[in-house]
Coordinates of C-alpha atoms in Angstrom, one line a residue:
M1 CA 19.5 -13.8 37.3
N2 CA 17.9 -10.6 39.6
V3 CA 21.1 -9.3 41.6
N4 CA 21.6 -11.3 45.0
T5 CA 25.8 -11.0 45.9
K6 CA 26.0 -14.6 46.1
V7 CA 29.0 -13.7 48.3
L8 CA 31.6 -16.4 48.9
A9 CA 32.7 -15.9 51.9
L10 CA 36.3 -16.9 52.6
V11 CA 35.6 -20.5 54.4
A12 CA 38.1 -19.8 58.0
A13 CA 39.2 -16.7 59.4
L14 CA 43.0 -17.5 60.4
A15 CA 44.7 -15.3 63.2
A16 CA 47.4 -13.8 60.8
G17 CA 45.1 -12.9 57.8
S18 CA 42.3 -13.6 55.4
A19 CA 42.7 -14.0 51.6
S20 CA 41.5 -11.3 49.9
A21 CA 37.7 -11.7 47.8
Q22 CA 38.3 -11.5 42.8
T23 CA 35.5 -9.9 41.5
T24 CA 36.5 -9.5 37.8
S25 CA 33.0 -10.4 36.3
P26 CA 30.4 -6.9 35.7
L27 CA 27.8 -9.6 35.1
E28 CA 27.3 -10.0 38.9
R29 CA 30.3 -12.1 39.5
T30 CA 31.4 -11.5 42.9
S31 CA 33.2 -14.7 44.4
A32 CA 35.7 -15.7 47.4
T33 CA 39.1 -17.1 46.8
N34 CA 38.3 -19.9 44.3
A35 CA 38.2 -23.7 46.0
G36 CA 41.5 -25.0 46.1
T37 CA 43.5 -22.5 47.2
V38 CA 45.6 -23.0 49.6
I39 CA 46.3 -20.8 52.8
T40 CA 48.2 -20.8 54.9
N41 CA 49.5 -19.3 58.2
V42 CA 51.8 -19.5 60.7
A43 CA 52.0 -17.2 64.0
T44 CA 55.3 -15.5 65.2
A45 CA 55.0 -13.3 68.3
T46 CA 58.8 -10.8 68.9
Y47 CA 58.6 -10.8 72.6
D48 CA 62.1 -8.5 74.6
V49 CA 64.0 -10.9 77.2
P50 CA 65.7 -8.8 80.0
N51 CA 69.5 -9.0 80.3
N52 CA 71.5 -9.7 83.6
D53 CA 72.8 -5.4 82.7
G54 CA 69.0 -4.4 82.5
T55 CA 69.1 -4.3 78.8
A56 CA 66.5 -5.9 76.8
V57 CA 67.0 -9.1 73.4
S58 CA 64.6 -8.7 71.6
T59 CA 63.2 -12.3 70.0
T60 CA 61.0 -13.7 67.8
T61 CA 59.5 -17.1 68.4
T62 CA 57.5 -18.7 65.0
S63 CA 54.3 -21.1 65.3
N64 CA 53.8 -24.0 63.1
T65 CA 51.7 -23.5 60.4
V66 CA 48.5 -24.1 59.9
S67 CA 47.7 -25.0 56.2
T68 CA 43.4 -24.7 55.1
T69 CA 42.1 -25.3 51.6
V70 CA 39.2 -23.4 50.8
A71 CA 35.9 -25.5 49.7
E72 CA 33.8 -25.1 46.8
K73 CA 31.5 -22.9 47.0
M74 CA 29.5 -22.8 43.3
G75 CA 26.7 -20.5 42.0
F76 CA 25.8 -20.0 38.5
D77 CA 24.0 -17.1 36.1
I78 CA 22.9 -17.4 31.9
T79 CA 21.7 -14.1 31.3
Y80 CA 22.1 -11.1 27.6
T81 CA 26.2 -9.9 27.1
N82 CA 25.0 -7.2 28.8
G83 CA 23.8 -8.9 32.0
A84 CA 20.5 -7.0 32.5
D85 CA 17.9 -10.4 32.7
A86 CA 15.3 -10.0 35.9
D87 CA 12.6 -10.5 36.0
A88 CA 10.0 -8.7 33.5
T89 CA 12.2 -10.9 30.8
D90 CA 10.5 -14.3 31.1
T91 CA 8.2 -13.5 28.3
A92 CA 9.0 -13.1 24.4
A93 CA 7.2 -10.2 24.5
T94 CA 9.3 -8.2 27.1
A95 CA 13.0 -8.9 25.8
I96 CA 15.4 -6.4 26.0
S97 CA 15.3 -4.1 23.2
S98 CA 18.9 -5.2 21.7
Y99 CA 16.5 -8.9 22.1
Q100 CA 13.9 -8.3 19.9
K101 CA 14.9 -8.2 16.5
P102 CA 11.4 -7.2 14.2
N103 CA 10.2 -7.4 10.7
V104 CA 11.5 -11.5 10.6
V105 CA 10.4 -13.7 7.2
P106 CA 8.3 -16.6 8.4
G107 CA 10.9 -20.0 8.3
S108 CA 13.8 -17.8 9.5
T109 CA 16.6 -18.9 11.8
V110 CA 17.6 -15.8 14.3
V111 CA 20.3 -16.4 16.2
F112 CA 21.4 -14.4 19.3
P113 CA 24.4 -14.3 22.0
Y114 CA 24.5 -15.3 25.5
V115 CA 26.6 -15.5 28.5
A116 CA 27.0 -18.2 30.9
V117 CA 28.4 -17.2 34.3
N118 CA 30.3 -18.6 37.2
N119 CA 29.3 -16.7 40.0
G120 CA 31.2 -19.6 42.3
N121 CA 34.5 -20.2 43.3
A122 CA 34.9 -23.8 41.1
S123 CA 34.8 -24.7 37.7
Q124 CA 31.3 -26.0 36.7
S125 CA 29.3 -27.6 33.8
I126 CA 25.8 -25.6 33.4
A127 CA 22.9 -28.0 30.8
L128 CA 21.7 -26.0 28.4
E129 CA 18.1 -26.5 27.8
S130 CA 15.7 -24.2 26.3
A131 CA 12.3 -22.7 26.4
T132 CA 10.1 -21.3 23.7
T133 CA 6.7 -19.9 22.6
S134 CA 5.1 -21.3 19.7
G135 CA 6.1 -20.9 16.4
V136 CA 9.5 -21.6 17.4
S137 CA 11.7 -24.7 16.4
N138 CA 14.7 -26.7 16.3
V139 CA 16.3 -25.0 19.3
V140 CA 20.6 -25.4 19.0
F141 CA 23.0 -23.6 20.3
F142 CA 25.8 -23.4 19.8
A143 CA 30.3 -22.6 21.1
A144 CA 31.0 -20.0 18.0
N145 CA 29.1 -17.5 16.0
P146 CA 27.4 -19.1 13.1
D147 CA 25.7 -15.4 12.0
G148 CA 28.6 -14.6 9.3
N149 CA 27.5 -11.0 7.9
S150 CA 26.2 -10.3 11.5
D151 CA 22.5 -9.8 10.1
G152 CA 21.0 -11.7 13.1
L153 CA 19.5 -14.4 11.2
L154 CA 22.0 -17.7 9.4
S155 CA 21.5 -19.1 6.2
S156 CA 20.0 -22.5 5.8
T157 CA 24.9 -22.5 4.2
E158 CA 25.8 -20.8 7.3
L159 CA 22.9 -23.2 9.6
T160 CA 24.8 -26.2 7.6
T161 CA 28.3 -25.5 8.4
A162 CA 28.2 -24.4 12.3
K163 CA 26.4 -28.0 12.6
G164 CA 28.9 -29.4 10.9
I165 CA 31.8 -28.0 13.2
T166 CA 32.9 -30.8 16.3
G167 CA 32.2 -30.2 19.2
N168 CA 30.3 -26.3 17.7
V169 CA 27.1 -27.8 18.2
L170 CA 26.9 -27.4 22.4
T171 CA 24.3 -29.7 24.9
S172 CA 26.5 -27.7 28.2
V173 CA 28.9 -25.3 28.7
T174 CA 31.5 -25.2 31.2
V175 CA 33.0 -22.7 33.1
A176 CA 35.9 -21.9 35.3
P177 CA 35.9 -19.8 37.7
S178 CA 36.7 -15.7 37.7
G179 CA 40.8 -15.4 38.5
D180 CA 43.3 -18.6 38.6
D181 CA 41.7 -22.1 38.4
P182 CA 43.8 -23.9 41.2
A183 CA 42.5 -27.7 39.5
T184 CA 45.0 -26.6 36.9
T185 CA 49.2 -25.7 36.6
A186 CA 48.2 -23.3 34.3
V187 CA 48.4 -19.7 36.1
E188 CA 45.2 -18.0 34.6
T189 CA 43.1 -14.7 34.5
N190 CA 39.7 -16.2 33.9
S191 CA 36.7 -14.3 33.4
G192 CA 34.3 -16.3 34.7
M193 CA 32.1 -16.6 31.5
V194 CA 31.9 -18.0 28.7
T195 CA 29.9 -16.8 25.4
F196 CA 27.9 -18.8 23.5
Y197 CA 25.5 -18.6 20.8
M198 CA 21.0 -20.1 20.6
A199 CA 19.5 -20.0 17.4
Y200 CA 16.4 -21.0 16.7
D201 CA 13.2 -21.4 13.3
V202 CA 10.4 -19.4 13.7
T203 CA 7.0 -18.8 12.2
G204 CA 3.6 -17.8 12.6
N205 CA 0.9 -15.1 11.3
A206 CA 1.9 -11.2 10.3
S207 CA 3.0 -9.3 13.2
A208 CA 3.1 -12.4 15.4
V209 CA 6.2 -11.9 18.5
V210 CA 7.6 -15.6 19.3
G211 CA 10.4 -16.0 21.4
A212 CA 13.2 -18.7 23.3
T213 CA 14.8 -18.7 26.4
P214 CA 18.0 -20.5 27.3
I215 CA 17.6 -22.5 30.3
G216 CA 21.1 -23.0 32.9
R217 CA 20.7 -26.2 35.0
G218 CA 24.1 -26.1 37.3
K219 CA 24.5 -26.2 41.3
V220 CA 24.6 -23.4 43.9
W221 CA 25.6 -22.3 47.6
A222 CA 22.4 -22.8 50.2
D223 CA 23.1 -22.3 53.0
T224 CA 20.7 -20.1 56.0
S225 CA 21.3 -17.0 54.6
N226 CA 19.5 -18.1 51.2
G227 CA 17.2 -20.2 52.0
G228 CA 19.1 -23.6 52.6
T229 CA 19.6 -25.4 55.4
A230 CA 22.5 -25.4 57.7
P231 CA 25.7 -26.4 57.5
G232 CA 25.0 -25.5 53.7
E233 CA 25.9 -27.7 50.8
N234 CA 26.0 -27.2 46.5
V235 CA 23.0 -28.3 45.3
T236 CA 22.0 -28.0 42.0
V237 CA 19.1 -25.9 41.0
T238 CA 17.4 -24.4 37.4
E239 CA 16.6 -21.6 36.2
Q240 CA 12.9 -20.6 36.2
K241 CA 9.7 -19.1 34.4
D242 CA 8.7 -17.0 38.1
P243 CA 10.8 -17.7 40.9
G244 CA 10.5 -17.2 44.1
S245 CA 11.5 -18.9 47.8
P246 CA 13.9 -19.7 48.2
A247 CA 15.9 -17.1 47.5
Y248 CA 19.2 -19.7 46.0
D249 CA 16.6 -20.6 43.3
D250 CA 16.6 -17.1 42.5
L251 CA 17.7 -17.4 38.7
W252 CA 15.5 -15.9 35.3
Y253 CA 14.4 -16.4 32.7
Q254 CA 15.7 -13.6 29.7
Y255 CA 14.0 -14.1 26.2
S256 CA 14.7 -13.5 23.3
S257 CA 12.1 -12.8 20.2
A258 CA 11.8 -12.1 16.8
T259 CA 8.4 -10.8 15.0
I260 CA 7.1 -11.7 12.6
I261 CA 6.6 -9.3 9.6
A262 CA 3.5 -8.2 8.5
P263 CA 4.0 -7.3 4.6
N264 CA 3.1 -4.2 3.4
L265 CA 2.4 -3.9 0.3
T266 CA 0.4 -2.1 -2.4
N267 CA -0.3 -3.1 -5.6
N268 CA -1.8 0.0 -8.2
P269 CA -1.9 1.0 -11.6
Q270 CA 1.8 2.8 -12.2
P271 CA 1.9 6.2 -11.1
V272 CA 0.8 9.0 -13.4
T273 CA 1.9 12.7 -13.5
T274 CA 0.4 13.3 -17.5
E275 CA -3.5 13.6 -18.0
V276 CA -5.6 11.9 -21.1
T277 CA -8.9 12.4 -22.6
P278 CA -11.3 9.2 -22.7
P279 CA -13.1 9.4 -26.3
T280 CA -15.9 11.6 -25.9
G281 CA -14.9 12.4 -21.8
T282 CA -13.1 14.4 -20.2
A283 CA -9.4 14.3 -18.7
T284 CA -7.9 12.7 -16.4
S285 CA -4.9 11.2 -15.1
G286 CA -3.6 7.8 -17.6
Y287 CA -0.9 7.1 -20.1
T288 CA -1.0 5.4 -23.4
S289 CA 0.4 2.4 -24.7
G290 CA 1.2 1.5 -27.8
T291 CA -2.0 3.0 -29.3
T292 CA -4.1 2.3 -26.5
L293 CA -5.4 5.3 -23.8
I294 CA -5.3 3.6 -20.2
T295 CA -7.0 6.4 -17.6
V296 CA -6.0 5.4 -14.1
S297 CA -8.0 6.1 -11.1
G298 CA -7.2 4.7 -8.1
D299 CA -6.5 1.0 -8.1
Q300 CA -8.9 1.0 -11.5
Q301 CA -6.8 0.9 -15.2
V302 CA -9.3 1.6 -17.6
A303 CA -7.8 0.8 -21.9
Y304 CA -9.6 2.0 -24.4
P305 CA -8.2 0.2 -27.2
K306 CA -8.6 1.2 -31.1
S307 CA -10.0 -0.1 -33.9
D308 CA -6.8 -2.1 -35.5
G309 CA -9.0 -2.1 -39.3
I310 CA -12.1 -4.7 -39.7
S311 CA -9.8 -7.2 -41.9
D312 CA -8.1 -8.2 -39.4
T313 CA -10.0 -10.0 -37.1
A314 CA -6.7 -11.1 -35.2
N315 CA -7.1 -11.5 -31.7
D316 CA -6.1 -7.9 -30.2
S317 CA -4.1 -6.4 -26.9
V318 CA -3.8 -4.3 -24.7
T319 CA -0.8 -4.2 -22.3
F320 CA -0.7 -2.0 -18.7
T321 CA 2.3 -1.6 -16.7
N322 CA 1.5 -1.4 -13.1
T323 CA 3.4 -0.7 -9.7
L324 CA 4.5 -2.9 -6.5
T325 CA 4.9 -0.8 -3.5
N326 CA 6.6 -2.6 -0.9
G327 CA 6.3 -0.4 2.9
S328 CA 7.6 -3.3 4.9
G329 CA 11.4 -2.8 6.2
T330 CA 12.3 -5.9 4.4
S331 CA 12.5 -6.8 1.4
D332 CA 10.4 -9.1 -0.2
T333 CA 10.0 -11.3 -3.2
V334 CA 6.1 -11.2 -4.0
A335 CA 3.8 -13.8 -5.9
L336 CA 2.0 -11.9 -9.0
T337 CA -1.0 -14.2 -10.1
V338 CA -4.0 -13.2 -12.0
E339 CA -7.3 -14.1 -10.3
A340 CA -10.3 -15.2 -10.8
N341 CA -12.8 -12.0 -10.4
T342 CA -15.9 -12.1 -9.3
T343 CA -18.2 -8.5 -10.1
T344 CA -20.6 -6.4 -11.5
F345 CA -21.4 -3.5 -13.9
V346 CA -24.0 -1.5 -15.4
S347 CA -24.7 -0.8 -18.6
G348 CA -27.4 0.7 -19.8
G349 CA -29.4 1.5 -17.0
V350 CA -28.8 -3.1 -16.1
T351 CA -26.8 -4.5 -14.0
Y352 CA -24.6 -7.3 -14.8
T353 CA -23.1 -10.3 -13.8
V354 CA -19.8 -11.3 -13.7
T355 CA -18.1 -15.0 -13.4
Q356 CA -14.3 -15.8 -14.4
T357 CA -12.1 -19.2 -14.7
V358 CA -8.5 -19.0 -14.4
T359 CA -6.0 -21.2 -15.1
S360 CA -2.4 -21.8 -15.7
T361 CA -1.5 -22.3 -19.1
G362 CA 1.5 -24.2 -17.9
T363 CA 3.8 -21.1 -19.4
A364 CA 4.9 -19.3 -15.8
G365 CA 2.9 -15.8 -15.7
Q366 CA 0.6 -16.5 -18.8
Y367 CA -3.4 -17.7 -17.1
T368 CA -6.9 -18.3 -19.6
V369 CA -9.7 -16.4 -18.0
V370 CA -12.5 -17.6 -19.5
Q371 CA -15.7 -14.3 -18.2
T372 CA -19.0 -14.9 -18.4
V373 CA -22.0 -12.2 -18.7
K374 CA -24.7 -12.9 -17.2
D375 CA -28.2 -10.7 -17.2
P376 CA -30.4 -9.6 -14.2
S377 CA -32.7 -12.6 -14.9
G378 CA -29.7 -14.8 -14.9
A379 CA -29.2 -16.2 -18.1
T380 CA -25.6 -15.8 -19.9
V381 CA -25.5 -13.6 -22.6
N382 CA -22.1 -13.1 -23.1
I383 CA -18.8 -15.7 -22.7
T384 CA -15.7 -14.1 -23.5
E385 CA -11.9 -16.2 -22.9
V386 CA -8.7 -14.1 -22.9
T387 CA -5.3 -14.7 -22.0
A388 CA -3.0 -12.7 -19.4
T389 CA 0.5 -12.5 -18.8
I390 CA 2.3 -10.7 -16.5
S391 CA 5.9 -10.0 -17.6
T392 CA 7.7 -11.7 -14.1
P393 CA 5.6 -14.2 -12.5
S394 CA 7.4 -13.6 -8.7
L395 CA 9.1 -9.8 -8.5
L396 CA 11.5 -8.9 -6.3
V397 CA 10.8 -5.7 -4.2
G398 CA 13.1 -3.6 -2.0
A399 CA 12.4 -2.4 1.5
N400 CA 10.3 0.6 0.8
S401 CA 10.7 0.3 -2.2
S402 CA 9.1 -0.2 -5.2
A403 CA 9.1 -2.0 -9.0
N404 CA 6.9 -2.5 -12.3
Y405 CA 5.3 -4.9 -14.4
T406 CA 2.9 -5.1 -17.2
V407 CA -0.1 -7.6 -17.5
T408 CA -0.8 -8.0 -21.3
V409 CA -4.3 -9.4 -22.3
S410 CA -4.8 -10.3 -25.6
Y411 CA -8.8 -11.1 -26.2
P412 CA -10.7 -11.8 -29.6
D413 CA -10.9 -9.1 -32.1
Q414 CA -14.2 -6.9 -31.1
D415 CA -14.1 -4.1 -34.1
M416 CA -17.3 -6.5 -35.5
A417 CA -18.5 -8.3 -32.2
N418 CA -20.5 -7.0 -29.8
P419 CA -18.2 -6.7 -27.3
Y420 CA -18.4 -7.2 -23.1
P421 CA -16.2 -5.1 -20.5
I422 CA -12.8 -7.6 -19.7
L423 CA -12.8 -7.0 -16.1
L424 CA -9.1 -7.9 -14.8
K425 CA -7.9 -8.6 -11.3
I426 CA -4.5 -9.1 -10.7
G427 CA -3.0 -10.3 -7.0
A428 CA 0.3 -9.6 -5.3
D429 CA 1.5 -12.1 -2.8
S430 CA 3.9 -12.0 -0.4
G431 CA 7.2 -13.8 -0.1
N432 CA 7.0 -12.7 4.0
D433 CA 3.8 -14.2 5.5
V434 CA 3.3 -17.6 5.7
D435 CA -0.8 -18.0 3.6
T436 CA -1.1 -17.9 0.1
T437 CA -3.8 -15.6 -0.4
P438 CA -2.2 -12.6 -2.4
N439 CA -2.1 -9.0 0.1
D440 CA -3.0 -6.4 -2.0
F441 CA -4.3 -6.5 -5.7
T442 CA -5.6 -4.2 -8.6
F443 CA -8.2 -3.9 -11.1
D444 CA -7.6 -3.7 -15.1
T445 CA -10.6 -3.4 -17.8
I446 CA -10.1 -3.3 -21.7
L447 CA -13.1 -1.4 -23.2
A448 CA -13.4 -2.4 -26.8
P449 CA -14.5 -0.8 -29.7
A450 CA -17.3 -1.8 -32.4
M451 CA -19.6 -0.7 -34.7
M452 CA -22.0 -1.8 -36.7
F453 CA -23.8 0.6 -40.1
G454 CA -26.6 0.1 -42.7
D455 CA -30.3 0.5 -43.3
T456 CA -33.1 1.1 -40.8
S457 CA -35.1 -2.2 -40.1
G458 CA -36.8 -1.0 -36.9
S459 CA -34.6 -3.2 -34.8
S460 CA -30.9 -2.7 -34.2
S461 CA -30.3 -6.3 -33.2
D462 CA -31.3 -6.8 -37.2
L463 CA -28.5 -4.8 -38.4
A464 CA -25.6 -6.5 -40.0
V465 CA -22.3 -4.5 -39.9
A466 CA -21.9 -3.2 -43.6
T467 CA -19.6 -5.1 -45.6
G468 CA -22.2 -6.6 -47.9
T469 CA -24.7 -8.4 -46.1
A470 CA -26.5 -5.1 -44.8
D471 CA -30.3 -4.8 -45.6
T472 CA -30.4 -3.3 -49.2
V473 CA -32.7 -0.9 -49.9
N474 CA -34.0 0.2 -53.3
K475 CA -36.2 3.3 -54.1
L476 CA -37.6 4.8 -57.0
G477 CA -36.3 8.6 -57.4
T478 CA -37.9 11.1 -59.8
A479 CA -36.5 14.1 -61.0
G480 CA -35.9 17.2 -59.6
N481 CA -36.8 15.5 -56.2
A482 CA -34.7 14.2 -53.5
V483 CA -34.3 10.0 -52.1
T484 CA -33.4 9.6 -48.7
F485 CA -33.0 6.7 -46.3
P486 CA -33.0 6.5 -43.1
M487 CA -29.6 4.8 -41.3
D488 CA -28.9 3.7 -37.9
L489 CA -25.1 4.0 -36.7
V490 CA -24.7 1.3 -34.5
N491 CA -21.9 1.6 -31.6
P492 CA -22.9 -1.8 -29.4
G493 CA -19.1 -1.3 -28.2
E494 CA -18.1 -0.1 -24.4
Y495 CA -16.9 3.0 -25.1
A496 CA -18.6 6.6 -26.2
D497 CA -17.9 7.9 -30.0
T498 CA -18.8 10.1 -32.3
Y499 CA -18.8 9.4 -36.4
T500 CA -17.9 10.9 -39.5
L501 CA -20.6 10.1 -43.0
S502 CA -19.8 10.5 -45.9
G503 CA -21.5 9.4 -49.6
Y504 CA -22.2 9.5 -52.9
T505 CA -23.6 8.3 -56.6
V506 CA -22.5 8.4 -60.1
I507 CA -25.6 9.2 -62.3
A508 CA -26.6 10.2 -65.9
L509 CA -27.5 12.8 -67.1
T510 CA -29.9 13.5 -70.3
D511 CA -26.4 15.5 -71.9
G512 CA -24.9 11.8 -72.1
T513 CA -22.2 12.8 -69.3
K514 CA -21.9 11.3 -65.8
Q515 CA -22.0 13.0 -62.3
V516 CA -21.0 12.4 -58.6
L517 CA -23.9 13.4 -56.7
A518 CA -23.6 13.6 -52.7
I519 CA -24.9 12.1 -50.2
N520 CA -26.4 15.1 -47.7
Y521 CA -27.2 13.4 -44.1
S522 CA -29.2 14.7 -41.4
G523 CA -30.1 14.4 -38.0
V524 CA -29.8 15.6 -34.4
G525 CA -27.0 17.2 -34.0
V526 CA -25.4 16.2 -37.2
T527 CA -23.4 18.8 -38.8
Q528 CA -20.8 19.8 -41.9
T529 CA -17.1 19.5 -40.8
G530 CA -15.7 19.9 -44.4
T531 CA -15.1 18.0 -47.2
V532 CA -12.7 14.8 -48.7
S533 CA -11.9 14.2 -52.5
V534 CA -13.8 11.1 -53.9
T535 CA -12.7 9.1 -56.9
D536 CA -15.7 6.0 -58.6
S537 CA -13.6 3.5 -58.8
V538 CA -16.2 2.0 -61.5
S539 CA -16.8 5.7 -64.2
G540 CA -13.3 7.0 -62.4
L541 CA -15.0 10.4 -61.7
S542 CA -13.5 12.3 -58.6
A543 CA -15.6 15.1 -56.5
I544 CA -15.2 16.9 -53.5
I545 CA -18.3 16.3 -51.5
P546 CA -19.2 17.2 -47.9
V547 CA -18.1 14.8 -44.9
Y548 CA -21.1 15.3 -41.7
T549 CA -19.9 14.5 -37.5
T550 CA -22.5 13.6 -35.2
G551 CA -22.6 14.1 -31.8
A552 CA -21.7 10.9 -29.4
V553 CA -23.2 7.9 -29.6
S554 CA -23.4 6.2 -26.4
A555 CA -21.4 2.4 -25.9
N556 CA -24.3 -0.2 -26.8
S557 CA -26.8 2.6 -27.6
E558 CA -27.9 3.6 -31.2
F559 CA -27.8 7.0 -33.5
G560 CA -30.5 7.4 -36.6
V561 CA -29.8 9.3 -39.4
T562 CA -31.1 10.2 -42.9
A563 CA -29.1 9.8 -46.3
S564 CA -30.9 12.2 -49.1
V565 CA -29.8 12.0 -52.4
A566 CA -31.0 14.9 -54.1
L567 CA -31.5 14.2 -58.3
P568 CA -31.2 17.1 -60.3
I569 CA -34.1 17.3 -63.1
N570 CA -30.8 16.6 -66.0
V571 CA -30.9 13.1 -64.5
T572 CA -32.2 10.3 -67.2
S573 CA -33.6 6.9 -65.9
T574 CA -31.7 4.1 -64.6
A575 CA -32.9 2.0 -67.4
G576 CA -32.6 -0.9 -65.7
T577 CA -29.3 0.2 -63.8
N578 CA -29.9 1.1 -60.5
Y579 CA -28.0 4.1 -59.2
V580 CA -25.7 3.0 -56.6
L581 CA -24.5 4.7 -53.3
S582 CA -21.7 4.6 -52.1
Q583 CA -21.2 4.9 -47.6
T584 CA -18.4 5.3 -45.3
A585 CA -19.3 5.9 -41.6
K586 CA -15.9 6.2 -39.7
A587 CA -15.7 5.8 -35.6
Q588 CA -13.6 9.0 -35.0
Y589 CA -11.4 7.7 -32.4
S590 CA -11.9 3.6 -32.7
G591 CA -11.0 4.4 -36.6
I592 CA -13.7 2.0 -37.1
T593 CA -14.6 2.7 -40.5
L594 CA -17.7 0.8 -42.5
T595 CA -19.2 0.6 -45.8
D596 CA -22.8 0.5 -47.3
T597 CA -22.7 0.0 -50.7
N598 CA -26.0 -2.4 -51.8
D599 CA -28.5 0.4 -51.3
S600 CA -29.5 1.8 -54.3
I601 CA -32.0 4.4 -56.3
T602 CA -34.0 3.4 -59.3
V603 CA -35.0 6.5 -61.8
A604 CA -37.8 5.7 -64.0
A605 CA -38.1 7.2 -67.5
A606 CA -41.0 9.5 -67.7
G607 CA -44.1 9.0 -68.5
S608 CA -43.8 5.1 -67.3
L609 CA -45.8 3.8 -64.6
A610 CA -43.5 4.4 -60.6
L611 CA -43.8 1.0 -58.7
A612 CA -41.2 0.0 -56.0
K613 CA -41.7 -2.4 -52.9
F614 CA -40.2 -1.6 -50.1
T615 CA -39.4 -3.9 -46.7
Q616 CA -38.6 -1.9 -43.9
G617 CA -40.1 0.6 -41.9
T618 CA -43.7 1.8 -41.5
A619 CA -45.3 3.0 -44.1
T620 CA -46.6 6.6 -43.8
P621 CA -48.9 8.4 -45.5
N622 CA -48.7 8.6 -49.5
E623 CA -46.8 11.7 -51.4
P624 CA -47.3 12.1 -55.0
I625 CA -44.6 11.1 -57.4
N626 CA -44.4 12.5 -61.1
G627 CA -48.0 13.0 -60.5
I628 CA -48.3 9.0 -59.3
T629 CA -49.0 8.4 -55.7
A630 CA -46.8 5.5 -54.0
P631 CA -46.0 4.8 -50.2
R632 CA -42.2 6.8 -48.1
A633 CA -41.0 5.0 -45.5
I634 CA -39.3 6.9 -42.9
P635 CA -36.8 6.2 -39.7
L636 CA -37.5 4.5 -37.1
P637 CA -34.5 4.4 -35.0
T638 CA -34.9 2.1 -31.6
P639 CA -32.1 2.9 -28.9
A640 CA -31.2 0.2 -27.6
T641 CA -29.0 0.1 -24.5
R642 CA -27.6 -3.5 -24.5
L643 CA -27.0 -4.7 -27.9
V644 CA -27.8 -8.7 -27.8

């Protein structure tokens, strides 16, 4: 209430004296003598009676006893424990600072202490009601403090316990006047105040301010001095939001408030201080997960997995580490989920559209993600199904703290396929809000490797992987001349790579011996970078042959090279058994290794007719071979922007 004096004057002023006021409460308790107090007065007169001898005798005369009983003059207030309520405290937003509780989780129960003040001179029962904002429910008043740990919040256990105590739940509070209450036989030193506790449930959107105020209904003295009528009476009044005239009704609301927490989550890749170098790229921030290099940039992680060998066709996997940061002042239990990602990516200058469906597998934190890729025409070019497993589906993060979790993605083996980027979206939903929409996302991307190697066919899409099913090419060769084979290195994978090439064939010589003959490779940017020792499994012969390295071959493109075998002058004819070429191509980063072992050379006997049939490439002008004109195929590499 406001600072009105509510001075309760003594009912009667007696000739011989008056009772003094009792003012003991700092919370506006200004009362006169308590009602029911009996005040007695006796008048005494002292006078001199003269004697005959001129002296005087002092004589005292006592009057009859006059008794007066003090009448009731009531007054009350419901206020903060420091008595600071005022006309401005009638909304949740204007509650005094000590009655504003920040960072409250929706669904919490808050509790605040209040004081019922007896501003009169007689005991009275003050009824307790409440007013609330939206977002507040289940207001309960308690006689004893239910908040066992004094955090201003009630757990479900604390609330249940408090409600179970007999007489603890209040609908009214009885307050005796300060000092001694004449209505009792005991001698008291009452404070004129009773503390009680108001609890209520809160909910609402982030940053919403909700609250409640207790409302007292009791009796106050009304006379002409404060808007009442003479000769005055005790009237029942209720505290109001905006009290006006009459003054005896001037009692104010005293709101408390709870500000709903605004979750502050950052779902990002783990912080890294190291540098990694992606294949054919430049150094950047990142880390290594197992054998997989992962780069980190902003909210994105990109994985560059290596091959596990073409013989291993089991699903591959990558594990990402993410960091969840809670920037709010309250701990947060965060739900982590895999969310359907609808996005685009550009490959070979073409923009592709990605849509996903996400379903739970039934195992906590594990999801099946079906990713569909469409080209600009709307045609579906790829469907990939992966399993994404979050290490913990629910993560408790302390106030202003961070915690890590991992996402493991299992996907079909891509070494021998035409992969597309796998684009995952991970959501983090605060437990401190009322919705189930993630508050922040992070993105995990997998760029899988793949490789093809074989003879040039004029179209990379016609190439078979060189595992014995590649195009079979036989060339006619002559002693002392080179035989060439146009070859294609195809990178249908999702990151650039460089490749090494090596090869040989075993030929027979005119002296009856055999020789390991190296294959030489040429092409734009192809250089010899070393040697390797080989042993032919059929002949048992060993040799040191050169190794050639290509430049970077971009993702979803192909690179043409020429394999050349220089036949010596003393090579013998094949006589029905062709010289088979054994070629090996290896991706330097991914480690995929492919071979082509079904190309061959036929060497005709001297003086015989050289005849060969060619089914690939485009014929060029004839060139003479041992005086005989024969067609020669040349490579026609066709760059591929996307292998479908």
